[in-house]
Amino acid sequence: MESTMKEMRDGASVLDMDPNSTVGGGVEDVYGEDRATEDQLVTPWTTSVASGYSLLRDPHHNKGLAFTEKERDAHYFRGLLPPVVMTQQLQEKKLMNSIRQYQVPLQKYMALMELQERNERLFYKLLIDNIEELLPVVYTPTVGEACQKYGSIFRRPQGLYISLKEKGKILEVLKNWPERSIQVIVVTDGERILGLGDLGCQGMGIPVGKLSLYAALGGVRPSACLPITIDVGTNNEKLLKDEFYIGLRQRRATGEEYAELLQEFMSAVKQNYGEKVLIQFEDFANHNAFELLAKYGTTHLVFNDDIQGTAAVVLAGIVSALNLIGGTLAEHTFLFLGAGEVRHAGTGIAELIALEMSKQVKAPVEETRKKIWLVDSKGLIVSSRKDSLQHFKKPWAHEHEPVHSLLDAVKAIKPTVLIGSSGVGRTFTKEIIEAMASFNEKPLILALSNPTSQSECTAEEAYTWSEGRAIFASGSPFDPFEYNGKVFVPGQSNNAYIFPGLGLGLVISGAIRVHDDMLLAASEALAKQVTEEIYEKGLIYPPLSNIRKISASIAANVAGKAYELGLATRLPRPQNLVKYAESCMYTPIYRSYR
């Protein structure tokens, strides 16, 4: 991936920098959010010591009915709350009962967002303790519907909106955000939300959802997270005509106007928050995604989850699946559907697989790329098409006669691994899965497109058409499926396995650039978390219920790689990086107030 970016940067690498431009030092834990401060007394400051009515309306400090008798006396709560004192566990039980009453996922989403705005710690406690149940609500697939209806369900802003109206004033806008110590920013321009297309300003649901996962799964402090939507207009006619649309009513700005706004934004972020703030690009259209990553990769700490996060989680799944299908990575042949027309994950995954293969067999990446084939909307990417290909597809144009359909490509290439990142649903047909099963004992089928409606095939289809032999994982969750008396539990190749731990690793090491070796380190750490017991169920990913432990391991591996590459600024290096990562993780346990 870095080699592709280097070509776009005229040979510049993320390792090429002035070492004097970086500084060390930690960030003070103002709200008592990290595990290390769990047992310390906290003073509930806002601008002065908060008390009574104002404290109940401050989501950072509000505990609802869990305020103790002593706290009620000290902070003037008498009469403002009913007399009962509840534990956080009881509050959690009550809220989960209430959320389970809702039949419509969007209602569950709205109930959780309302809780986040009212009582932050309880929201994260619920999310951490019930992650497998609530992840599909706060993230894909429900967040997609939430973005589509964001104008109608909008209650209060949850992040920063930077539009063309703010051009020339972005630094001032950043200063309007109340928190000063920001460690992670997730930013979108709303042009390609999941597989749903251009949702303009209503894409804000994605940065909000992603950052709630950074905190819940990766332990990054909520106060250090900042969701941002850059509004340059929308080409979605339906939204432009919608009276409840919350964004600019104009067609998308492009070219120089767009590039200048992004340049101002990136400069303002660095000026306001420093060199070590992680900027995650999210759901940008592919023509901007690669350019932004290439342009800012050498000057900022940037990461694109659609390209790099997806690649790391898929590579981990493939490495893990080798224990079920046998062979080494270099002995397998990969075929991708989707090279970047709708989702730009395809080439990113392909590049990371080629890099890992190159590392294992000690061959140049140009050589290992030949084991990987891509199909786009015009058919198999072959060398005779090279002149008409976009730059990021050119490394994948291999010698072969033209092939126009995916089925013919499967028959010609005979891949052992079929990966869908097309953003188009039901493209892995019965004939394609049957062909995969005809020359593979255990075909590996990864249908990665989100949300569920855009998945290349369902779990039921993959298992039925392969007569129960396929190893299957998808981007969105599918229910367990029974075939011939055996229950198959489909794996989910969810980016939530990787990006929270990666982000934590970058934060705790004070990293100033993201290098491909860090992505490989994250993949390796995730693959190592899959035990024999998990393999016996046919799964290639560990259960999400262990995600905090997994994130700590990933963070330690990523931080270790940052120190090794000389990209870490938090010195000296901690002796035990796993323990250090765990001690830095946010915990949602209520704190006791003086």
XYZ file of C-alpha atoms in Angstrom:
594
model
C 0.000 0.000 0.000
C 2.821 2.370 0.926
C 4.486 1.537 -2.416
C 1.312 2.589 -4.285
C 1.169 5.792 -2.237
C 4.888 6.461 -2.828
C 4.281 6.449 -6.576
C 1.548 9.053 -6.053
C 3.895 11.087 -3.807
C 6.834 11.038 -6.251
C 8.757 8.573 -4.089
C 8.207 10.198 -0.653
C 7.764 7.789 2.290
C 6.045 8.216 5.669
C 9.460 7.573 7.194
C 10.970 10.638 5.473
C 10.652 13.431 8.018
C 12.513 15.830 10.215
C 12.866 14.122 13.636
C 13.065 17.548 15.303
C 9.483 18.357 14.311
C 8.042 16.004 16.944
C 7.581 16.282 20.681
C 6.814 13.862 23.511
C 4.504 14.085 26.487
C 1.115 12.737 27.557
C -2.339 14.333 27.796
C -3.882 15.024 31.197
C -6.874 12.826 32.088
C -9.271 15.667 32.982
C -12.476 13.635 33.394
C -10.951 10.512 35.011
C -11.628 8.293 31.993
C -8.653 5.895 31.914
C -8.400 2.602 33.799
C -5.463 4.047 35.779
C -7.788 6.599 37.471
C -10.672 4.244 38.330
C -10.195 4.445 42.101
C -9.316 8.135 42.319
C -11.702 10.822 43.479
C -12.693 13.197 40.680
C -13.770 16.841 40.907
C -16.668 17.383 38.442
C -15.405 20.596 36.827
C -17.161 22.298 33.956
C -16.148 25.970 34.071
C -16.570 25.878 37.832
C -17.311 22.877 40.075
C -20.603 21.564 38.665
C -23.434 20.950 41.054
C -27.119 20.105 41.189
C -29.160 20.933 38.142
C -26.185 21.647 35.823
C -24.428 18.402 36.824
C -27.504 16.332 35.901
C -27.372 17.876 32.413
C -23.673 17.274 31.824
C -23.235 13.891 30.047
C -19.568 13.614 31.168
C -20.515 13.652 34.856
C -24.201 12.703 35.092
C -24.876 9.418 36.920
C -28.657 9.751 37.144
C -30.044 7.800 40.102
C -26.570 6.422 40.906
C -25.464 9.573 42.783
C -24.776 8.511 46.392
C -26.362 10.104 49.477
C -23.047 11.869 50.195
C -22.804 13.217 46.626
C -26.420 14.410 46.761
C -25.608 16.460 49.847
C -22.280 17.793 48.560
C -23.575 18.800 45.122
C -27.060 20.163 45.959
C -29.152 17.328 44.487
C -31.706 17.067 47.288
C -35.180 17.224 45.784
C -33.863 17.088 42.198
C -33.812 13.273 42.181
C -36.197 10.625 43.533
C -34.914 9.197 46.864
C -33.733 5.801 45.521
C -29.997 5.218 44.918
C -29.353 2.750 42.081
C -26.162 0.917 41.127
C -24.771 1.299 37.603
C -25.459 -2.432 37.056
C -29.155 -1.958 37.853
C -29.363 1.084 35.577
C -27.783 -1.004 32.814
C -30.260 -3.855 33.326
C -33.215 -1.436 33.256
C -32.008 0.247 30.048
C -31.255 -3.006 28.228
C -34.770 -4.241 29.082
C -36.151 -0.997 27.683
C -34.033 -1.111 24.468
C -35.047 -4.737 23.831
C -38.703 -3.675 23.785
C -38.135 -1.769 20.539
C -38.861 -3.838 17.434
C -37.369 -1.351 14.938
C -33.537 -1.097 14.931
C -33.674 2.671 14.204
C -35.659 3.173 17.436
C -32.918 1.325 19.327
C -30.332 3.575 17.644
C -32.205 6.728 18.663
C -32.601 5.477 22.255
C -28.836 4.833 22.465
C -27.936 8.241 20.978
C -30.266 9.918 23.481
C -28.534 8.001 26.303
C -25.097 9.077 25.011
C -26.214 12.725 25.149
C -27.572 12.278 28.686
C -25.212 9.883 30.502
C -21.997 9.104 28.621
C -20.562 6.503 30.996
C -23.783 4.490 31.107
C -23.953 4.518 27.285
C -20.423 3.080 27.047
C -21.064 0.568 29.851
C -24.077 -0.720 27.913
C -22.126 -0.863 24.659
C -19.069 -2.632 26.140
C -21.083 -5.214 28.102
C -23.509 -5.975 25.229
C -21.249 -5.392 22.231
C -22.438 -8.313 20.086
C -26.068 -7.244 20.507
C -25.554 -3.480 20.157
C -22.775 -3.219 17.548
C -25.239 -3.716 14.632
C -27.328 -0.892 16.162
C -24.654 1.785 16.703
C -22.828 0.779 13.532
C -23.562 -1.131 10.342
C -26.247 -1.929 9.263
C -28.507 0.396 11.362
C -26.235 3.448 11.138
C -26.785 3.419 7.354
C -30.538 3.885 7.801
C -29.854 6.519 10.485
C -27.731 8.513 7.986
C -30.441 8.269 5.333
C -32.963 9.718 7.817
C -30.519 11.953 9.739
C -32.361 15.151 8.821
C -35.606 13.834 10.303
C -34.101 12.337 13.483
C -31.577 15.173 14.103
C -31.903 16.442 17.694
C -28.678 18.117 18.705
C -25.245 18.323 17.068
C -22.805 15.570 18.079
C -19.731 16.856 16.257
C -18.415 19.691 14.099
C -19.927 20.625 10.755
C -17.456 22.401 8.478
C -19.025 23.624 5.231
C -17.906 25.828 2.342
C -19.426 28.720 4.340
C -16.561 28.311 6.848
C -13.808 28.595 4.217
C -11.048 30.827 5.597
C -12.331 30.358 9.178
C -11.787 26.639 9.851
C -9.275 27.241 12.675
C -11.871 29.416 14.457
C -14.508 26.698 13.961
C -12.214 24.061 15.537
C -11.790 26.355 18.536
C -15.581 26.355 19.026
C -15.367 22.693 20.076
C -15.285 22.648 23.904
C -12.557 20.000 24.302
C -8.925 20.977 23.770
C -7.111 17.620 24.121
C -8.238 15.807 20.973
C -6.474 12.543 20.087
C -8.689 11.055 17.326
C -10.737 12.788 14.623
C -12.994 10.848 12.263
C -13.910 12.972 9.246
C -16.202 12.320 6.271
C -17.470 14.347 3.340
C -20.491 12.036 3.053
C -19.928 11.158 -0.606
C -19.919 7.366 -0.228
C -21.666 6.326 2.966
C -21.326 2.520 3.328
C -22.849 1.157 0.097
C -25.606 3.791 0.150
C -23.923 6.507 -1.911
C -23.889 10.285 -1.469
C -25.676 11.309 1.752
C -23.992 14.713 2.020
C -24.087 16.333 5.441
C -26.206 13.470 6.808
C -23.118 11.264 6.753
C -22.341 12.595 10.272
C -23.814 9.383 11.699
C -20.676 7.558 10.504
C -17.986 9.593 12.385
C -20.230 9.599 15.490
C -20.668 5.803 15.308
C -16.986 5.133 14.545
C -15.800 7.245 17.487
C -18.191 5.570 19.914
C -16.424 2.327 18.889
C -12.969 3.893 19.339
C -13.997 4.578 22.950
C -15.964 1.400 23.707
C -13.750 -1.133 21.918
C -10.370 0.585 21.814
C -10.518 2.514 25.064
C -9.736 5.936 23.531
C -11.226 8.588 25.847
C -14.598 9.898 24.580
C -13.532 13.452 25.476
C -10.520 13.051 23.143
C -12.704 12.045 20.146
C -14.026 14.546 17.609
C -16.493 13.637 14.797
C -16.364 16.027 11.814
C -18.398 16.300 8.620
C -17.074 18.407 5.771
C -20.048 19.651 3.765
C -19.192 20.584 0.184
C -22.746 19.948 -1.069
C -24.398 16.782 -2.385
C -25.266 15.324 -5.783
C -28.165 13.390 -4.246
C -31.252 14.932 -5.896
C -33.600 13.414 -3.335
C -31.749 15.161 -0.472
C -31.538 18.482 -2.338
C -35.350 18.420 -2.616
C -35.916 17.193 0.980
C -37.269 20.033 3.143
C -35.668 18.418 6.230
C -32.168 18.107 4.699
C -29.622 19.645 7.115
C -26.745 20.380 4.704
C -25.804 22.840 1.946
C -28.372 22.795 -0.863
C -25.944 22.770 -3.770
C -24.159 20.271 -5.966
C -20.769 19.017 -4.733
C -17.757 21.271 -5.018
C -14.888 19.550 -6.811
C -11.401 20.249 -8.105
C -9.516 23.228 -6.712
C -12.356 24.475 -4.494
C -12.569 21.069 -2.787
C -8.780 20.644 -2.492
C -8.357 24.127 -0.949
C -11.011 23.461 1.723
C -9.364 20.120 2.625
C -5.916 21.734 2.711
C -7.185 24.438 5.080
C -8.863 21.800 7.256
C -5.744 19.611 7.525
C -3.517 22.616 8.340
C -5.985 23.922 10.943
C -6.206 20.508 12.666
C -2.434 20.272 12.966
C -2.172 23.884 14.160
C -4.912 23.461 16.766
C -4.270 19.914 18.033
C -0.629 19.207 17.152
C 1.225 16.550 15.225
C -0.058 13.498 17.121
C -3.794 13.796 16.485
C -5.014 10.822 14.405
C -7.187 11.872 11.455
C -9.258 9.006 10.097
C -10.741 9.605 6.632
C -14.083 7.849 6.432
C -16.421 7.160 3.507
C -14.813 9.478 0.976
C -15.415 8.553 -2.679
C -12.500 6.595 -4.119
C -11.263 9.409 -6.399
C -10.604 11.520 -3.275
C -9.743 8.739 -0.797
C -6.482 7.607 -2.425
C -5.366 11.156 -3.204
C -5.961 12.383 0.372
C -4.112 9.393 1.846
C -1.195 9.859 -0.543
C -1.076 13.639 -0.109
C -1.240 13.802 3.684
C 0.389 10.467 4.612
C 3.828 12.064 4.863
C 2.766 15.227 6.736
C -0.006 14.081 9.115
C -1.020 11.045 11.182
C -3.715 9.850 8.753
C -5.558 6.587 8.248
C -8.338 5.526 5.876
C -10.480 2.797 7.358
C -12.110 1.877 4.029
C -8.730 1.241 2.409
C -6.361 0.344 5.273
C -8.710 -0.818 8.067
C -10.668 -3.159 5.802
C -7.387 -4.474 4.370
C -5.959 -5.241 7.819
C -9.085 -7.043 9.084
C -9.449 -9.093 5.874
C -5.765 -10.067 5.900
C -6.154 -11.221 9.526
C -9.155 -13.350 8.495
C -7.274 -14.908 5.580
C -4.157 -15.664 7.689
C -6.428 -17.181 10.321
C -8.386 -19.200 7.686
C -5.166 -20.889 6.526
C -5.514 -23.079 9.625
C -8.783 -24.396 8.141
C -8.020 -24.494 4.402
C -4.299 -25.342 4.658
C -1.275 -24.013 2.799
C 0.691 -20.788 3.125
C -0.498 -17.374 1.943
C 1.715 -17.542 -1.180
C 0.214 -20.908 -2.200
C -3.261 -19.398 -2.617
C -4.812 -17.510 -5.518
C -7.093 -14.550 -4.811
C -9.886 -13.096 -6.939
C -11.568 -9.813 -6.029
C -14.868 -8.448 -7.261
C -14.666 -4.662 -6.944
C -11.532 -2.645 -7.575
C -12.734 0.751 -6.491
C -15.769 1.890 -8.484
C -18.018 2.051 -5.425
C -15.872 0.911 -2.533
C -12.125 1.393 -2.651
C -11.427 -1.501 -0.289
C -10.507 -3.965 -3.070
C -7.104 -2.616 -4.086
C -6.224 -1.774 -0.465
C -6.852 -5.370 0.667
C -5.023 -6.756 -2.356
C -1.965 -4.601 -1.640
C -1.767 -5.615 2.035
C -2.070 -9.329 1.121
C 0.746 -8.871 -1.449
C 2.878 -7.079 1.178
C 2.415 -9.844 3.757
C 3.141 -12.485 1.114
C 6.274 -10.596 0.043
C 7.416 -10.444 3.682
C 6.848 -14.208 4.152
C 8.506 -15.442 0.952
C 11.086 -12.609 0.755
C 10.099 -11.794 -2.830
C 9.422 -8.329 -4.304
C 5.837 -7.137 -3.943
C 5.636 -6.787 -7.766
C 6.069 -10.581 -7.888
C 3.547 -11.474 -5.151
C 0.870 -9.238 -6.750
C 0.676 -11.816 -9.563
C -1.181 -14.211 -7.205
C -4.006 -11.653 -6.913
C -6.580 -10.889 -9.634
C -9.234 -8.168 -9.697
C -12.531 -7.901 -11.561
C -14.107 -4.459 -12.034
C -17.259 -3.351 -13.884
C -15.581 -4.067 -17.258
C -14.328 -7.551 -16.355
C -10.966 -9.024 -15.370
C -8.208 -6.405 -15.026
C -5.602 -7.495 -17.570
C -2.541 -5.848 -19.148
C -4.293 -5.158 -22.471
C -6.555 -2.700 -20.552
C -3.632 -0.871 -18.863
C -3.905 2.405 -20.823
C -7.533 2.992 -19.792
C -7.137 2.005 -16.092
C -7.151 4.357 -13.100
C -3.691 4.609 -11.480
C -4.562 2.441 -8.441
C -5.710 -0.459 -10.666
C -2.596 -0.577 -12.890
C -0.414 -2.764 -10.566
C -3.106 -5.489 -10.838
C -3.195 -5.692 -14.640
C -1.647 -9.113 -15.348
C -1.067 -11.019 -18.595
C -4.301 -12.850 -19.541
C -6.804 -12.778 -22.373
C -9.811 -10.464 -21.683
C -12.565 -11.997 -19.498
C -15.836 -10.092 -19.205
C -17.840 -11.743 -16.401
C -17.047 -12.768 -12.830
C -18.208 -16.360 -13.497
C -15.816 -16.689 -16.457
C -13.009 -15.137 -14.363
C -13.629 -17.687 -11.571
C -13.491 -20.527 -14.107
C -10.346 -19.164 -15.783
C -8.324 -18.162 -12.695
C -9.583 -20.957 -10.362
C -9.069 -18.905 -7.179
C -8.963 -20.501 -3.733
C -10.210 -17.241 -2.145
C -13.076 -15.109 -3.522
C -13.435 -11.616 -2.051
C -16.325 -9.216 -2.694
C -15.811 -5.486 -2.171
C -18.070 -4.229 -4.948
C -20.842 -2.542 -2.965
C -23.334 -4.457 -5.143
C -25.603 -7.060 -3.559
C -26.186 -10.639 -4.764
C -23.278 -10.692 -7.233
C -21.919 -14.045 -5.953
C -24.490 -16.170 -7.758
C -25.260 -19.886 -7.335
C -23.093 -20.708 -10.413
C -20.127 -18.762 -9.016
C -20.239 -20.410 -5.558
C -20.736 -23.843 -7.168
C -17.725 -23.216 -9.438
C -15.609 -22.216 -6.383
C -16.719 -25.415 -4.599
C -15.969 -27.576 -7.677
C -12.192 -26.976 -7.521
C -11.748 -26.208 -3.801
C -12.372 -28.586 -0.916
C -12.992 -25.565 1.349
C -13.500 -22.395 -0.704
C -12.960 -19.180 1.283
C -15.784 -16.739 0.465
C -15.610 -13.189 1.855
C -18.679 -11.046 1.035
C -17.528 -7.745 2.492
C -19.914 -5.076 1.207
C -22.114 -3.187 3.685
C -24.900 -2.906 4.707
C -26.508 -6.384 4.636
C -28.588 -5.562 1.519
C -25.365 -4.895 -0.442
C -23.601 -8.129 0.620
C -22.394 -10.128 -2.427
C -24.206 -13.190 -1.040
C -25.819 -14.273 2.209
C -24.349 -16.806 4.622
C -27.215 -19.178 3.803
C -26.421 -18.990 0.073
C -22.671 -19.563 0.580
C -23.218 -22.620 2.806
C -26.088 -24.110 0.751
C -24.515 -23.684 -2.694
C -21.151 -25.054 -1.505
C -22.904 -27.996 0.255
C -21.661 -26.789 3.629
C -17.966 -26.694 2.613
C -17.393 -22.928 2.331
C -15.542 -20.926 4.952
C -17.594 -17.725 4.978
C -17.288 -14.257 6.480
C -19.120 -11.044 5.635
C -18.909 -7.311 6.292
C -22.356 -7.140 7.921
C -23.667 -9.705 10.426
C -25.688 -12.795 9.450
C -27.536 -15.148 11.805
C -26.307 -18.731 12.364
C -27.620 -21.141 9.706
C -28.387 -24.871 9.914
C -27.499 -27.057 6.921
C -27.764 -30.876 6.895
C -28.032 -30.949 10.703
C -24.914 -28.800 11.251
C -25.126 -25.239 12.595
C -22.834 -22.797 10.772
C -21.913 -19.559 12.561
C -20.889 -16.989 9.938
C -17.885 -14.822 10.810
C -18.030 -11.056 10.474
C -15.045 -9.335 8.864
C -15.759 -6.196 10.827
C -13.365 -3.240 10.779
C -14.262 -2.794 14.459
C -11.748 -5.576 15.158
C -8.873 -3.418 13.888
C -9.328 0.358 13.923
C -10.015 0.849 17.679
C -6.865 -1.080 18.692
C -4.826 0.532 15.917
C -5.964 3.989 17.088
C -5.121 3.205 20.712
C -1.661 1.945 19.690
C -0.968 5.168 17.774
C -2.184 7.328 20.692
C -0.238 5.546 23.454
C 3.015 5.578 21.477
C 2.594 9.206 20.396
C 3.051 8.065 16.786
C 3.303 10.787 14.156
C 2.793 8.722 10.970
C 0.960 5.522 9.969
C 3.195 2.990 8.189
C 2.073 -0.188 6.365
C 4.105 -2.275 8.830
C 1.765 -1.052 11.582
C -1.227 -2.404 9.623
C 0.553 -5.754 9.221
C 1.310 -5.705 12.979
C -2.403 -5.106 13.710
C -3.412 -7.995 11.377
C -0.909 -10.389 12.948
C -2.115 -9.522 16.460
C -5.755 -10.142 15.483
C -5.042 -13.460 13.730
C -3.221 -14.700 16.862
C -6.401 -14.202 18.936
C -8.210 -17.072 17.139
C -8.054 -20.240 19.263
C -8.561 -23.925 18.344
C -12.006 -23.793 19.968
C -12.998 -20.969 17.589
C -11.623 -22.847 14.549
C -13.725 -25.894 15.475
C -16.854 -23.776 14.880
C -15.547 -22.878 11.395
C -14.915 -19.270 12.457
C -11.915 -17.212 11.329
C -12.400 -14.276 13.719
C -12.492 -14.287 17.539
C -15.775 -13.427 19.330
C -16.422 -9.687 19.651
C -17.182 -10.227 23.349
C -13.355 -10.294 23.874
C -12.786 -7.136 21.855
C -11.209 -4.994 24.619
C -8.555 -7.668 25.263
C -8.026 -8.015 21.489
C -7.710 -4.214 21.098
C -5.077 -4.054 23.864
C -3.010 -6.742 22.046
C -3.369 -4.927 18.712
C -2.465 -1.584 20.355
C 0.659 -3.121 21.917
C 1.748 -4.630 18.575
C 1.134 -1.369 16.695
C 2.900 0.726 19.362
C 5.833 -1.725 19.327
C 6.125 -1.274 15.551
C 5.949 2.549 15.933
C 8.899 2.442 18.392
C 10.786 0.074 16.082
C 10.318 2.388 13.066
C 11.306 5.498 15.037
C 7.820 6.995 14.599
C 6.884 7.040 18.326
C 7.359 10.168 20.458
C 6.114 8.992 23.855
C 9.421 8.207 25.543
C 10.777 6.175 27.205
C 9.139 3.116 25.685
C 7.048 1.256 28.324
C 8.485 -2.177 29.219
C 5.195 -4.067 28.954
C 3.170 -2.538 26.126
C 0.075 -4.736 26.671
C -0.175 -3.715 30.350
C 0.500 -0.092 29.417
C -2.250 -0.196 26.734
C -4.706 -1.670 29.254
C -3.881 1.020 31.846
C -4.529 3.764 29.245
C -7.931 2.386 28.208
C -11.097 4.313 28.971
C -13.397 2.608 31.481
C -17.048 3.639 31.860
C -17.277 2.779 35.587
C -18.809 5.699 37.501
C -16.280 7.782 39.425
C -16.888 9.002 43.001
C -17.151 12.784 43.377
C -15.636 14.813 46.180
